[in-house]
PDB file of C-alpha atoms in Angstrom:
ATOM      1  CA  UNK N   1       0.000   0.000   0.000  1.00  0.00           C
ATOM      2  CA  UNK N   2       1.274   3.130  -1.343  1.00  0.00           C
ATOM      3  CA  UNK N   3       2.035   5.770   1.821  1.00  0.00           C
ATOM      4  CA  UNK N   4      -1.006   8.524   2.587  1.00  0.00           C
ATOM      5  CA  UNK N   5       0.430  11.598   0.809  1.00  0.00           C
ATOM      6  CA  UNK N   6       0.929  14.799   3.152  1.00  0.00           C
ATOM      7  CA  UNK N   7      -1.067  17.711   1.837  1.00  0.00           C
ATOM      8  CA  UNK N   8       0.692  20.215  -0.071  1.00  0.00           C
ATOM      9  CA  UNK N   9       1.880  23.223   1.930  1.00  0.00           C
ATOM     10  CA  UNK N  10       1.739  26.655   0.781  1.00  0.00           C
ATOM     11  CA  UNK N  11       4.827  27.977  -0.749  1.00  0.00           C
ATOM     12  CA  UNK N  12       6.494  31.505   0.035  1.00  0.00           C
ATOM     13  CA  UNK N  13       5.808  31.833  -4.059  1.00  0.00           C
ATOM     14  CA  UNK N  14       2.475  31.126  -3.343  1.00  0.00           C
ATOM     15  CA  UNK N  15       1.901  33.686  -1.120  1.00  0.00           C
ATOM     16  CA  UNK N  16       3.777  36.556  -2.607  1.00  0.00           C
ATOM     17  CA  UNK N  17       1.715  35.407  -6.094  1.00  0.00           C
ATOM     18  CA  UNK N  18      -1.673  36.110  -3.766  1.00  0.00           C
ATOM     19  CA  UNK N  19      -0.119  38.981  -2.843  1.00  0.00           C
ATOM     20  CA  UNK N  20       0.747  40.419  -6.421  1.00  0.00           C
ATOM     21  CA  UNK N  21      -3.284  39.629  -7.024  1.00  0.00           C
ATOM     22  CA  UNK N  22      -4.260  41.889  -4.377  1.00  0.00           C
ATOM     23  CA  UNK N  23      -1.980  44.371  -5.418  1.00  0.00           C
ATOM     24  CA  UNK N  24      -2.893  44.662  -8.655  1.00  0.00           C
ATOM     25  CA  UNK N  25      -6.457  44.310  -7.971  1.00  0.00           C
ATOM     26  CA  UNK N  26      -6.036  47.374  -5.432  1.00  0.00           C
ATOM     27  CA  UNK N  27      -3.524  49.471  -8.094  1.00  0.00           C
ATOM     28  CA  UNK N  28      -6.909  49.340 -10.124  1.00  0.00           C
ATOM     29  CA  UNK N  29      -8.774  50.596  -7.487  1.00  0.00           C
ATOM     30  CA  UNK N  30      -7.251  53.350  -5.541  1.00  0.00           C
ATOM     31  CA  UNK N  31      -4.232  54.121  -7.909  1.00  0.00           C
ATOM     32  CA  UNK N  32      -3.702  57.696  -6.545  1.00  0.00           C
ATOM     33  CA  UNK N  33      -2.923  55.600  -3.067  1.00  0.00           C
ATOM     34  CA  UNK N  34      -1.391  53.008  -4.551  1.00  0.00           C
ATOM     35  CA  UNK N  35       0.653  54.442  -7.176  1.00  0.00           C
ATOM     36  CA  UNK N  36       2.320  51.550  -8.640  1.00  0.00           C
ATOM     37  CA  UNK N  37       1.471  48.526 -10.793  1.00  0.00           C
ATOM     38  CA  UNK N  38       3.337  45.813  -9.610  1.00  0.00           C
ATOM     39  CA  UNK N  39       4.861  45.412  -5.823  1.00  0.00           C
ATOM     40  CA  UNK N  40       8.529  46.429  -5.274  1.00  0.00           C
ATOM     41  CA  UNK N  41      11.031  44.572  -5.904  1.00  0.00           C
ATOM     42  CA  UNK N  42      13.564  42.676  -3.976  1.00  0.00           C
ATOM     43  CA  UNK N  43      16.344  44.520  -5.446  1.00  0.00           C
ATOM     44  CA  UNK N  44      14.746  47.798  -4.452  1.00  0.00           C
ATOM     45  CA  UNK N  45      14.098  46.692  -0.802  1.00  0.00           C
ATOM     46  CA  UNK N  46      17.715  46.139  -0.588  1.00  0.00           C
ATOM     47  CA  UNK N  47      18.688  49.609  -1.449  1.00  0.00           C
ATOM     48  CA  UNK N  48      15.746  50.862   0.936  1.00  0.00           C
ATOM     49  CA  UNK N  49      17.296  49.087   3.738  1.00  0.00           C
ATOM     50  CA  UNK N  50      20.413  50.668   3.015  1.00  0.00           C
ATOM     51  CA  UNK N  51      20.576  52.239   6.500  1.00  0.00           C
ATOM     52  CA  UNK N  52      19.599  49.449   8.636  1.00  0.00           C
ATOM     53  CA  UNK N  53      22.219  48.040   7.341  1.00  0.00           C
ATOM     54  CA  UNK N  54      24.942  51.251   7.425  1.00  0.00           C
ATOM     55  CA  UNK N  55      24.730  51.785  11.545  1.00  0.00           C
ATOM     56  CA  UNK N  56      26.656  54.328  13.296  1.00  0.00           C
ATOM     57  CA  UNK N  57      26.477  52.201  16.113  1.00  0.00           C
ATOM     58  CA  UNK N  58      26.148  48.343  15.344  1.00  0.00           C
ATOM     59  CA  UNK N  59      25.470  47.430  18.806  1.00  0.00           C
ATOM     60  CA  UNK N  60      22.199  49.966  18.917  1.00  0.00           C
ATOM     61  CA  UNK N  61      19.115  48.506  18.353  1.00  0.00           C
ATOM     62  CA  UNK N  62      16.887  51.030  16.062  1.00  0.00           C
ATOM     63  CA  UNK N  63      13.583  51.687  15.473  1.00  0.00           C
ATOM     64  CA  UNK N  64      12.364  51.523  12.243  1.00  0.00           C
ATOM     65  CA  UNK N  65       9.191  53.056  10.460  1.00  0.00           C
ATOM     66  CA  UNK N  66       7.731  51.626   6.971  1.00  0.00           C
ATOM     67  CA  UNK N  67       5.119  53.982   5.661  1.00  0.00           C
ATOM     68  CA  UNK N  68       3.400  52.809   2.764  1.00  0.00           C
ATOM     69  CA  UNK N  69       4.112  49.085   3.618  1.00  0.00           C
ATOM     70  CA  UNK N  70       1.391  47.735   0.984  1.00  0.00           C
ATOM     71  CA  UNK N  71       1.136  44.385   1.237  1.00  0.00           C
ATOM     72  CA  UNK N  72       5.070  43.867   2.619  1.00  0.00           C
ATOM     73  CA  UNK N  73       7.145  43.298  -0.260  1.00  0.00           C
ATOM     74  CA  UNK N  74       9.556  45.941   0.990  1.00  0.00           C
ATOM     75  CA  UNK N  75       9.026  44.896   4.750  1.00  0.00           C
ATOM     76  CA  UNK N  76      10.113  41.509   3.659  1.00  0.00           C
ATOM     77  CA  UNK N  77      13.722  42.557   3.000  1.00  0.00           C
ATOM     78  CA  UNK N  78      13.861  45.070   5.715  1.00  0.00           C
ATOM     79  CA  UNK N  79      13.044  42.270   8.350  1.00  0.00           C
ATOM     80  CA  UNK N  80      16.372  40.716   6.450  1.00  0.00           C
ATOM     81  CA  UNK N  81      18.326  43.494   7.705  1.00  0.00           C
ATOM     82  CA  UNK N  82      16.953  43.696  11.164  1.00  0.00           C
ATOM     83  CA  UNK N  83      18.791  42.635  14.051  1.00  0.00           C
ATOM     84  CA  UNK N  84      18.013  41.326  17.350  1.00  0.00           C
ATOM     85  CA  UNK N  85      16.429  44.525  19.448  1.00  0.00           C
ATOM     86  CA  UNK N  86      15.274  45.942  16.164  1.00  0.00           C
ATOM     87  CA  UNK N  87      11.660  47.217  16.234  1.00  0.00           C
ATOM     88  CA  UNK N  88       9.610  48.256  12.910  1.00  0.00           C
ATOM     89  CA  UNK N  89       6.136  50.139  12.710  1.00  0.00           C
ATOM     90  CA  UNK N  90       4.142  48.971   9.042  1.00  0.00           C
ATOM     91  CA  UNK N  91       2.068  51.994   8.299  1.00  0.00           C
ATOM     92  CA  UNK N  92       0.087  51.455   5.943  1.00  0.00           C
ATOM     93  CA  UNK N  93      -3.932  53.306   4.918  1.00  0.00           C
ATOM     94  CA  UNK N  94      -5.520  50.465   2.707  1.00  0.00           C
ATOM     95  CA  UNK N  95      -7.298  48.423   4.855  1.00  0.00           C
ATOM     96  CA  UNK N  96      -7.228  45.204   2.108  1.00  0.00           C
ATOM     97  CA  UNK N  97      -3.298  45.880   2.467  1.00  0.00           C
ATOM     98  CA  UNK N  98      -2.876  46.478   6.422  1.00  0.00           C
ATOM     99  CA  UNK N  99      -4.809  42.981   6.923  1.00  0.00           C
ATOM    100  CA  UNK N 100      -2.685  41.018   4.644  1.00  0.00           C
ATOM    101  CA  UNK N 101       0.296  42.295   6.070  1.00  0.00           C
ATOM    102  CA  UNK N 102      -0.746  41.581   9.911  1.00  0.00           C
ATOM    103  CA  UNK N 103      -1.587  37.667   8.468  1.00  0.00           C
ATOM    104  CA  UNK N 104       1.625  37.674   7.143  1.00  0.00           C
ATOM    105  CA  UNK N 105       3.594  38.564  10.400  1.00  0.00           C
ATOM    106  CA  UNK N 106       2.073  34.840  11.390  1.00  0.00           C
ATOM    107  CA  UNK N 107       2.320  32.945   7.878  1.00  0.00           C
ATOM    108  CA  UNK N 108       4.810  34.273   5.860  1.00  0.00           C
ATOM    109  CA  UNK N 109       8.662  32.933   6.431  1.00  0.00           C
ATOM    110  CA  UNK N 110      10.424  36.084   5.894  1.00  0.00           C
ATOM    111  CA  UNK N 111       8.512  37.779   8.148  1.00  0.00           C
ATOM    112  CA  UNK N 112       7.363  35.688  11.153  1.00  0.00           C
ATOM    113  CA  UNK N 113      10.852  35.945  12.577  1.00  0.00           C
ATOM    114  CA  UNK N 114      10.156  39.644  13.284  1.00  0.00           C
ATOM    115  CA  UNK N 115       6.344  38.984  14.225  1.00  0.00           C
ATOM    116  CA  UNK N 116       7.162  40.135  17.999  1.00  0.00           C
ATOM    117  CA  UNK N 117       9.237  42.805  17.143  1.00  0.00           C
ATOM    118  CA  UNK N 118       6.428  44.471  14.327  1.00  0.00           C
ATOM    119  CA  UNK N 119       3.032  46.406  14.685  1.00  0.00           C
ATOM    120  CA  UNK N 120       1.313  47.019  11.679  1.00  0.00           C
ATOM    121  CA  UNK N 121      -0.973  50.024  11.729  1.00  0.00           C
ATOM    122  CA  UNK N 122      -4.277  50.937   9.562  1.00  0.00           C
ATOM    123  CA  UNK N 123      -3.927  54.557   9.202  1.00  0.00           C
ATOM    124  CA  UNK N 124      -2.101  57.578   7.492  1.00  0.00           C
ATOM    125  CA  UNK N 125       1.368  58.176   8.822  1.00  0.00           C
ATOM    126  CA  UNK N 126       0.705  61.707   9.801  1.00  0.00           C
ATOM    127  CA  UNK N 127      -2.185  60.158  12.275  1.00  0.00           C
ATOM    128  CA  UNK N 128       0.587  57.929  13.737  1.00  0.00           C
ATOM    129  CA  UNK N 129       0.985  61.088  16.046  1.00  0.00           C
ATOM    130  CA  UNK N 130       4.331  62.999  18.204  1.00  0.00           C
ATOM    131  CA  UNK N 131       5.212  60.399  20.522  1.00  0.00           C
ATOM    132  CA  UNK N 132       6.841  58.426  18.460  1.00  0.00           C
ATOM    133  CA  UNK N 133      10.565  58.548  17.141  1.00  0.00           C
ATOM    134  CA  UNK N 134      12.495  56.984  14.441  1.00  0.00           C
ATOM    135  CA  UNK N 135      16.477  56.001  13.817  1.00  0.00           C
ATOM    136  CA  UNK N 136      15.184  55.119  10.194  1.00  0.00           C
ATOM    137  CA  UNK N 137      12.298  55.924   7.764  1.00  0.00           C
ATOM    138  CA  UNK N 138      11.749  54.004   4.651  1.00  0.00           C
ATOM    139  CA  UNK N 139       8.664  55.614   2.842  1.00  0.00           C
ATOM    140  CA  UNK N 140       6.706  53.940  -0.010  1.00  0.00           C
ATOM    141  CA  UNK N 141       4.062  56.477  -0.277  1.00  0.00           C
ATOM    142  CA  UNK N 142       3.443  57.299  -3.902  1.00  0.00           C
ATOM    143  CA  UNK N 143       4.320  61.418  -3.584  1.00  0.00           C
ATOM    144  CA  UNK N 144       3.669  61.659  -7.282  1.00  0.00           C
ATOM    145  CA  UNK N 145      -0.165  61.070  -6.939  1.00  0.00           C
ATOM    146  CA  UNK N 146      -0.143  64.095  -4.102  1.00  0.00           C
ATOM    147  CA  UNK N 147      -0.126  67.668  -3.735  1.00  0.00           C
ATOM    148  CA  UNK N 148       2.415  69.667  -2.770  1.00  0.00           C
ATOM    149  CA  UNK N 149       0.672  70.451   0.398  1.00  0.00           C
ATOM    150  CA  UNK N 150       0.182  66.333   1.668  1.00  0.00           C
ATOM    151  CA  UNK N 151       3.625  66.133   0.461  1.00  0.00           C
ATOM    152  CA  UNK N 152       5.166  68.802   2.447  1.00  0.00           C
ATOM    153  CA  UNK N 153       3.006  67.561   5.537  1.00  0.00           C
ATOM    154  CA  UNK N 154       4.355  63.893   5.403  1.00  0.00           C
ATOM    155  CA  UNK N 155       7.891  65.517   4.982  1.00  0.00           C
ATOM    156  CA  UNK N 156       7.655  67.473   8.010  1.00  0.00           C
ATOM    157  CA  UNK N 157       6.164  64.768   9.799  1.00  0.00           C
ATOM    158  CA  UNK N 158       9.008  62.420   8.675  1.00  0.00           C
ATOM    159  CA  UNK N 159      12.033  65.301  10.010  1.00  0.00           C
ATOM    160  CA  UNK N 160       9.463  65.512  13.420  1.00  0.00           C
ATOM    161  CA  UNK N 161       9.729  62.062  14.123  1.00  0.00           C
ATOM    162  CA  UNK N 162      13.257  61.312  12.867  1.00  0.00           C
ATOM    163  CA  UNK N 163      15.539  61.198  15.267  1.00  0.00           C
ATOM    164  CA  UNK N 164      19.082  63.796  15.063  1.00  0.00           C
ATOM    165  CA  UNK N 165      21.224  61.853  12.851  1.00  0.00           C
ATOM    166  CA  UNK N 166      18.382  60.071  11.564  1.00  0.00           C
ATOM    167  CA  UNK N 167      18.010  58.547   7.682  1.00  0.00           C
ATOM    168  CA  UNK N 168      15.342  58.480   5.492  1.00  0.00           C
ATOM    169  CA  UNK N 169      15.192  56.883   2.259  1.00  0.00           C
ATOM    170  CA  UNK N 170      12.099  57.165  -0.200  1.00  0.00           C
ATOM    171  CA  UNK N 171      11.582  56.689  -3.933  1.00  0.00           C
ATOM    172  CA  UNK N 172       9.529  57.608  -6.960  1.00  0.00           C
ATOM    173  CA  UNK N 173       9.704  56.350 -10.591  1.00  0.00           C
ATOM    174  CA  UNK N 174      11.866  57.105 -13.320  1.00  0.00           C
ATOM    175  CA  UNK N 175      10.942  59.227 -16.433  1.00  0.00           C
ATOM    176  CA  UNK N 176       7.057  59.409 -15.006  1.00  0.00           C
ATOM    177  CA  UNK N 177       7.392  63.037 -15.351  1.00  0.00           C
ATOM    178  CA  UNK N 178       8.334  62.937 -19.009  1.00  0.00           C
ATOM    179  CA  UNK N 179       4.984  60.459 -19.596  1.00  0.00           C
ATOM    180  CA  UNK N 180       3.084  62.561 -17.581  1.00  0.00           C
ATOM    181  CA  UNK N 181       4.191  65.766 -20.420  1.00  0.00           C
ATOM    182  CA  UNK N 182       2.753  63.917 -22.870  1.00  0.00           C
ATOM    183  CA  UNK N 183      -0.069  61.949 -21.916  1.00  0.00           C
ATOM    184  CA  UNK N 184      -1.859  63.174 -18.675  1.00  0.00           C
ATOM    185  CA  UNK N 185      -3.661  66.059 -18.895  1.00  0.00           C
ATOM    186  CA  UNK N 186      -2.197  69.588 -17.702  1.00  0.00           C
ATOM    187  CA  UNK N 187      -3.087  69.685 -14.202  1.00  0.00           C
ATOM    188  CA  UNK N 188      -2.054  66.211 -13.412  1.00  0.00           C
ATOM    189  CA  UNK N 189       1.594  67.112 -14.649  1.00  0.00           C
ATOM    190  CA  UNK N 190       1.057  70.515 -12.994  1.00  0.00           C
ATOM    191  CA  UNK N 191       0.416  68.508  -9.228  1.00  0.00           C
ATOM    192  CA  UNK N 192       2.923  66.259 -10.110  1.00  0.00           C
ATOM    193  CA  UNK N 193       5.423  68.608 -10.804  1.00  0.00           C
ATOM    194  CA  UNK N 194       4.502  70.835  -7.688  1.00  0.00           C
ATOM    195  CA  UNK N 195       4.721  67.629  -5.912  1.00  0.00           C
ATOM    196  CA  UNK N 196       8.411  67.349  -6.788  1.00  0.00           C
ATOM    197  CA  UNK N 197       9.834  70.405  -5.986  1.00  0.00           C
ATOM    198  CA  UNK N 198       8.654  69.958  -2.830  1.00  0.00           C
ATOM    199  CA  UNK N 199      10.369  66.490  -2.854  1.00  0.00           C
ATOM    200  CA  UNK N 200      13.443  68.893  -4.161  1.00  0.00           C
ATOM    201  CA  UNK N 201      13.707  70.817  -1.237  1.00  0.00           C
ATOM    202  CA  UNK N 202      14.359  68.564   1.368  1.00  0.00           C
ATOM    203  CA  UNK N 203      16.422  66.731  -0.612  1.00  0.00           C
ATOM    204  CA  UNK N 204      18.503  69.876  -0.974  1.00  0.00           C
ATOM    205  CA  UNK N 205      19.055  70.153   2.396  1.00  0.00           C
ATOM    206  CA  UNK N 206      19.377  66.728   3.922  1.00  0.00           C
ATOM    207  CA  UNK N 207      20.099  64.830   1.025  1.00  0.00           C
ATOM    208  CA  UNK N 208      22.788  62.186   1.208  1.00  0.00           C
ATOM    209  CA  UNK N 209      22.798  60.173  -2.088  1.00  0.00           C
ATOM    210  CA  UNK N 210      20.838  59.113  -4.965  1.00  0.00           C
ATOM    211  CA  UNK N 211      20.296  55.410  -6.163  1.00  0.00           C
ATOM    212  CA  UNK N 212      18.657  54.230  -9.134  1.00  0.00           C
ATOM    213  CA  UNK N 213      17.000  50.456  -9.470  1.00  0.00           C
ATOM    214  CA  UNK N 214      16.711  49.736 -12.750  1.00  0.00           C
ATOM    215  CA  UNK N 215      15.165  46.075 -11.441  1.00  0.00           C
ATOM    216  CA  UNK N 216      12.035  47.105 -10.543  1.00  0.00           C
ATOM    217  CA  UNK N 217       8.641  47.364 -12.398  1.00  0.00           C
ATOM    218  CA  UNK N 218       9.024  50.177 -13.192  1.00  0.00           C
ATOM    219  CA  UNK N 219      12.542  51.251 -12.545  1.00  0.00           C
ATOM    220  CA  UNK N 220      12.980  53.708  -9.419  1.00  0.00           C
ATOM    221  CA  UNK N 221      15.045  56.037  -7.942  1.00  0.00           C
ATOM    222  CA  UNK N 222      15.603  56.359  -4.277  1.00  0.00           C
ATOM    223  CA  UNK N 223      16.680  59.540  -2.433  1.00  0.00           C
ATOM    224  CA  UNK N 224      18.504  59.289   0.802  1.00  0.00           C
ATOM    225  CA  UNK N 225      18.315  61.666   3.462  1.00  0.00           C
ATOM    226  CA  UNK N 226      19.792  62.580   7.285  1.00  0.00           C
ATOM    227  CA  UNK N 227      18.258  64.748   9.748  1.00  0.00           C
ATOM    228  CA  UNK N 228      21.208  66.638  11.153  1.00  0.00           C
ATOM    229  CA  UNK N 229      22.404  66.004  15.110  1.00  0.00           C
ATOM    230  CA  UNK N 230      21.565  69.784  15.431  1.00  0.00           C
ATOM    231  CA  UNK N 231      18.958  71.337  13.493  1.00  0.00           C
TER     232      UNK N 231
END
């Protein structure tokens, strides 16, 4: 007699394929919050997580804050990078997005070894409040579907929170401005463009290097900042 077969598990590719489903499904949706068309990429997580890598002091523990986490594709690498004492808030609005993530704290390999050491919260990072602080900031929000006004408030909420010495890293698309000339109409390049000159600004005063990530759907640039120790 042949041996009873164990059922079939579910596979990390499983799950991240469910996860691409949502994703998309949600992109179609609520683009403006979404503002992509495929998740991240693990090659772009990587640069993101630059800085929990890069420590000033490798025997710190830091405190790490993912807004935009979607449905953890970034937060996947990032818990790669963590260390023991590490602690990460996943910020993230969609509610389709913030419950996938908190089942995958449980179910999902990469991240269930930092299940006790994440919080994943349904809400706009602004409405995360003061009394909180941050050694690093990785921010997935989609700044090119706001206006210059939500992206100057999420800004100065980031450099609130952030602590002196502090890096953020956050990222856009490549050449979406030069589509956006041609195809969208005038006030949607208008926003957009208002959108990034406010992005401009801070990066011309705390910037600290530019990446691009050509492996990514589509390909991204990341912009790296640091509060300073004395503002």
């Amino acid at each position: 007699m042949a041996a009873p077969q164990k059922p079939l598990q579910s596979t990390g590719i499983d799950s991240r394929l469910r996860d691409a489903g949502l994703f998309v499904r949600q992109a179609v949706r609520t683009f403006r919050a979404t503002g992509a068309v495929a998740p991240s990429s693990r090659a772009l997580g990587h640069a993101l997580a630059r800085f929990v890598d890069e420590r000033e002091d490798p025997t710190a523990p830091l405190a790490i804050l993912e807004a935009g986490a979607g449905t953890g594709a970034v937060s996947r690498v990032i818990a790669q990078h963590m260390r023991a004492g590490d602690t990460i808030d996943l910020v993230e609005s969609n509610p389709e997005f913030a419950g996938r993530l908190a089942e995958q704290l449980t179910s999902d390999p990469d991240l269930s070894g930092i299940a006790d050491s994440a919080t994943v919260h349904q809400k706009l990072v602004t409405d995360m409040g003061p009394d909180v602080s941050y050694d690093v900031i990785i921010s997935g929000l989609p700044f090119a579907n706001f206006t210059a006004e939500e992206v100057r408030e999420i800004m100065e909420y980031y450099f609130s929170v952030l602590r002196p010495g502090g890096r953020l890293s956050l990222f856009g698309y490549l050449y979406t401005k030069q589509v956006k000339a041609v195809i969208a109409p005038r006030e949607d390049f208008l926003r957009q463009a208002r959108s990034g000159w406010v992005v401009e600004e801070w990066v011309n005063r705390y910037g600290v290097g530019t990446e691009r990530v050509l492996a990514n759907l589509p390909p991204a640039w990341i912009q790296h900042l640091r509060r300073p120790t004395e503002d």
